[in-house]
Short mmCIF file of C-alpha atoms in Angstrom, two decimals:
data_model
loop_
_atom_site.label_atom_id
_atom_site.label_comp_id
_atom_site.label_asym_id
_atom_site.label_seq_id
_atom_site.Cartn_x
_atom_site.Cartn_y
_atom_site.Cartn_z
CA UNK A 654 2.80 8.52 -14.12
CA UNK A 655 5.46 6.07 -12.89
CA UNK A 656 5.49 7.73 -9.46
CA UNK A 657 1.70 7.67 -9.25
CA UNK A 658 1.62 3.96 -10.09
CA UNK A 659 4.16 3.30 -7.34
CA UNK A 660 1.89 5.13 -4.89
CA UNK A 661 -1.02 2.90 -5.93
CA UNK A 662 1.16 -0.23 -5.69
CA UNK A 663 1.83 0.64 -2.05
CA UNK A 664 -1.91 0.75 -1.43
CA UNK A 665 -1.91 4.54 -1.09
CA UNK A 666 -3.96 7.21 -2.86
CA UNK A 667 -2.53 10.40 -4.35
CA UNK A 668 -3.13 13.79 -2.72
CA UNK A 669 -5.80 14.59 -5.35
CA UNK A 670 -7.57 11.25 -4.83
CA UNK A 671 -7.69 11.83 -1.09
CA UNK A 672 -9.25 15.25 -1.43
CA UNK A 673 -11.78 13.99 -3.99
CA UNK A 674 -12.82 11.25 -1.55
CA UNK A 675 -13.21 13.74 1.29
CA UNK A 676 -14.99 16.65 -0.41
CA UNK A 677 -18.69 16.38 -1.28
CA UNK A 678 -19.07 15.00 -4.81
CA UNK A 679 -21.26 17.86 -5.97
CA UNK A 680 -18.90 20.54 -4.68
CA UNK A 681 -15.64 21.95 -6.01
CA UNK A 682 -12.40 22.17 -4.04
CA UNK A 683 -10.99 25.70 -3.95
CA UNK A 684 -7.20 25.44 -4.06
CA UNK A 685 -5.09 28.06 -2.27
CA UNK A 686 -1.44 28.62 -3.10
CA UNK A 687 -1.31 26.34 -6.13
CA UNK A 688 1.50 28.36 -7.76
CA UNK A 689 3.79 28.48 -4.73
CA UNK A 690 7.35 27.22 -5.32
CA UNK A 691 10.34 26.83 -3.01
CA UNK A 692 13.26 29.24 -3.31
CA UNK A 693 16.07 26.88 -2.30
CA UNK A 694 19.21 26.61 -4.43
CA UNK A 695 21.31 24.44 -2.11
CA UNK A 696 22.18 20.88 -3.14
CA UNK A 697 20.74 21.40 -6.65
CA UNK A 698 17.24 21.94 -5.30
CA UNK A 699 16.60 24.40 -8.14
CA UNK A 700 16.25 21.28 -10.31
CA UNK A 701 13.50 19.90 -8.08
CA UNK A 702 10.88 22.63 -8.26
CA UNK A 703 7.18 21.75 -8.36
CA UNK A 704 4.15 24.03 -8.25
CA UNK A 705 2.51 23.84 -4.84
CA UNK A 706 5.77 22.66 -3.23
CA UNK A 707 4.47 19.26 -2.25
CA UNK A 708 1.28 20.18 -0.39
CA UNK A 709 -2.21 20.79 -1.76
CA UNK A 710 -4.10 23.31 0.36
CA UNK A 711 -7.56 24.75 0.07
CA UNK A 712 -11.20 24.65 1.10
CA UNK A 713 -14.12 22.39 0.23
CA UNK A 714 -17.42 21.23 1.65
CA UNK A 715 -17.65 18.03 3.68
CA UNK A 716 -21.22 17.07 4.59
CA UNK A 717 -22.13 20.63 3.45
CA UNK A 718 -19.74 22.14 6.02
CA UNK A 719 -16.81 24.31 4.92
CA UNK A 720 -13.58 22.48 5.78
CA UNK A 721 -9.99 23.54 5.15
CA UNK A 722 -7.70 20.76 3.93
CA UNK A 723 -3.93 20.30 3.60
CA UNK A 724 -2.86 17.18 1.70
CA UNK A 725 0.86 16.43 1.44
CA UNK A 726 2.26 14.83 -1.72
CA UNK A 727 4.86 12.11 -1.09
CA UNK A 728 5.63 12.16 -4.82
CA UNK A 729 7.18 15.66 -4.55
CA UNK A 730 10.49 15.52 -2.69
CA UNK A 731 9.12 12.78 -0.43
CA UNK A 732 6.47 15.16 0.88
CA UNK A 733 9.26 16.91 2.79
CA UNK A 734 8.49 20.26 4.38
CA UNK A 735 10.39 23.34 3.28
CA UNK A 736 9.73 26.95 4.22
CA UNK A 737 7.24 27.67 1.38
CA UNK A 738 5.44 24.39 2.11
CA UNK A 739 5.15 25.41 5.77
CA UNK A 740 3.92 28.91 4.93
CA UNK A 741 1.06 27.40 2.91
CA UNK A 742 -0.03 25.26 5.85
CA UNK A 743 0.27 28.18 8.29
CA UNK A 744 -1.85 30.40 6.05
CA UNK A 745 -4.47 27.65 5.84
CA UNK A 746 -4.66 27.29 9.63
CA UNK A 747 -5.03 31.07 9.93
CA UNK A 748 -7.91 31.04 7.44
CA UNK A 749 -9.62 28.15 9.25
CA UNK A 750 -9.14 29.94 12.56
CA UNK A 751 -10.50 33.27 11.29
CA UNK A 752 -13.55 31.58 9.73
CA UNK A 753 -14.11 29.13 12.61
CA UNK A 754 -13.96 26.13 10.27
CA UNK A 755 -12.54 22.65 10.90
CA UNK A 756 -9.19 21.75 9.33
CA UNK A 757 -8.02 18.34 8.11
CA UNK A 758 -4.33 17.52 7.65
CA UNK A 759 -3.45 14.58 5.40
CA UNK A 760 0.17 13.85 6.27
CA UNK A 761 2.40 11.83 3.95
CA UNK A 762 5.84 13.27 4.62
CA UNK A 763 9.35 12.26 5.57
CA UNK A 764 9.66 15.38 7.73
CA UNK A 765 11.81 18.48 7.36
CA UNK A 766 13.45 19.09 3.98
CA UNK A 767 17.07 18.70 4.99
CA UNK A 768 18.31 20.78 2.02
CA UNK A 769 16.62 23.84 3.54
CA UNK A 770 18.15 23.30 6.98
CA UNK A 771 17.03 25.66 9.74
CA UNK A 772 14.49 27.39 7.48
CA UNK A 773 12.53 24.13 7.25
CA UNK A 774 12.74 23.70 11.02
CA UNK A 775 11.56 27.29 11.49
CA UNK A 776 8.60 26.45 9.26
CA UNK A 777 7.68 23.60 11.57
CA UNK A 778 7.94 25.93 14.55
CA UNK A 779 5.35 28.21 12.93
CA UNK A 780 3.01 25.28 12.26
CA UNK A 781 3.25 24.09 15.87
CA UNK A 782 2.49 27.62 17.06
CA UNK A 783 -0.61 27.74 14.86
CA UNK A 784 -1.75 24.29 16.02
CA UNK A 785 -1.60 25.48 19.63
CA UNK A 786 -3.31 28.78 18.81
CA UNK A 787 -6.17 26.96 17.10
CA UNK A 788 -6.50 24.31 19.82
CA UNK A 789 -9.90 24.50 21.49
CA UNK A 790 -11.12 27.05 18.93
CA UNK A 791 -11.57 24.90 15.81
CA UNK A 792 -11.52 21.11 15.29
CA UNK A 793 -8.13 19.89 14.00
CA UNK A 794 -8.03 16.39 12.52
CA UNK A 795 -4.84 14.66 11.36
CA UNK A 796 -4.62 11.68 9.03
CA UNK A 797 -1.32 9.79 8.90
CA UNK A 798 -1.30 8.35 5.39
CA UNK A 799 2.32 7.36 4.88
CA UNK A 800 5.68 6.92 6.65
CA UNK A 801 5.78 10.18 8.62
CA UNK A 802 8.76 11.24 10.71
CA UNK A 803 9.90 14.18 12.84
CA UNK A 804 7.85 17.34 12.48
CA UNK A 805 5.35 15.47 10.31
CA UNK A 806 4.18 13.74 13.49
CA UNK A 807 4.88 16.47 16.07
CA UNK A 808 2.13 18.60 14.52
CA UNK A 809 -0.51 15.82 14.45
CA UNK A 810 0.20 15.10 18.12
CA UNK A 811 -0.96 18.66 18.86
CA UNK A 812 -4.26 18.18 17.03
CA UNK A 813 -7.55 16.76 18.34
CA UNK A 814 -7.81 13.39 16.56
CA UNK A 815 -5.36 11.22 14.64
CA UNK A 816 -6.37 8.58 12.08
CA UNK A 817 -3.80 6.00 10.95
CA UNK A 818 -3.86 3.47 8.10
CA UNK A 819 -2.85 -0.16 8.59
CA UNK A 820 0.45 -1.22 7.01
CA UNK A 821 1.14 2.05 5.16
CA UNK A 822 1.24 4.73 7.86
CA UNK A 823 3.87 5.19 10.55
CA UNK A 824 4.61 7.82 13.20
CA UNK A 825 8.09 8.12 14.65
CA UNK A 826 10.72 10.72 15.45
CA UNK A 827 13.18 8.95 13.17
CA UNK A 828 13.16 5.72 11.18
CA UNK A 829 14.49 2.22 11.89
CA UNK A 830 17.80 2.79 10.05
CA UNK A 831 18.78 5.72 12.27
CA UNK A 832 17.68 3.85 15.39
CA UNK A 833 19.94 0.94 14.42
CA UNK A 834 22.94 3.19 13.82
CA UNK A 835 22.53 5.00 17.13
CA UNK A 836 21.35 2.24 19.48
CA UNK A 837 22.37 -0.89 17.48
CA UNK A 838 18.80 -2.09 17.95
CA UNK A 839 16.95 -3.81 15.12
CA UNK A 840 13.36 -2.60 14.91
CA UNK A 841 10.89 -2.59 12.04
CA UNK A 842 8.56 0.23 10.99
CA UNK A 843 5.46 -1.33 12.53
CA UNK A 844 7.06 -1.98 15.92
CA UNK A 845 8.62 1.47 16.02
CA UNK A 846 5.60 3.52 15.01
CA UNK A 847 2.87 1.54 13.28
CA UNK A 848 -0.87 1.94 13.64
CA UNK A 849 -1.20 -0.95 16.12
CA UNK A 850 1.42 0.53 18.47
CA UNK A 851 -0.06 4.02 18.53
CA UNK A 852 -3.67 2.86 18.83
CA UNK A 853 -3.14 0.16 21.47
CA UNK A 854 -0.06 1.13 23.51
CA UNK A 855 1.22 4.71 23.17
CA UNK A 856 -2.24 6.30 22.88
CA UNK A 857 -0.93 8.86 20.38
CA UNK A 858 -3.48 7.91 17.69
CA UNK A 859 -7.25 7.53 18.02
CA UNK A 860 -8.37 5.45 15.03
CA UNK A 861 -6.87 2.69 12.87
CA UNK A 862 -8.28 2.21 9.37
CA UNK A 863 -8.00 -0.45 6.67
CA UNK A 864 -6.87 1.87 3.87
CA UNK A 865 -6.87 5.52 2.77
CA UNK A 866 -10.47 5.45 1.57
CA UNK A 867 -11.67 3.86 4.82
CA UNK A 868 -9.84 6.53 6.83
CA UNK A 869 -11.36 9.35 4.82
#
């Protein structure tokens, strides 16, 4: 409950709120992979196990159209992507591809789960492969709904449209602290990868929205 309140204090919705906003009110969301857990025991990760492994995946109707949805949960290990997390997303893209349905990614992730090392990076490689495979076959829409770094923004860049949220969403390869340590340059989150930068200068994103609900 404390974590959820912190999410609300930042002006962000939870992964369940986001899906409820997106899916038609008279329809149910069919969750896929709700019992999936990571299998990492490095760095005491066995103490940080959560069902679903930080991403809610499934299918629901949006404007009466079947849509596959992946919503990352920043409250579970910072929304970081491990191998099981990646496998869920890959399976979802495969299902969307096979059924010729649109897919929506709601990204709220710090990037690869460093405790899982190369396995997490391999998971990202699989996601990128699936993004490219699905490109031009099904619509792929990405929503940046938090401070996303690394692979959490590589994948959206391969999709068709990117929505960002003012003041709470960022896209960058690495954050301001790392930039300062490497280049000695002081830069804030907004200047480095905020919604205004990507919608007015870099051209990476396509839409800027007032808040999560507006984006959805």
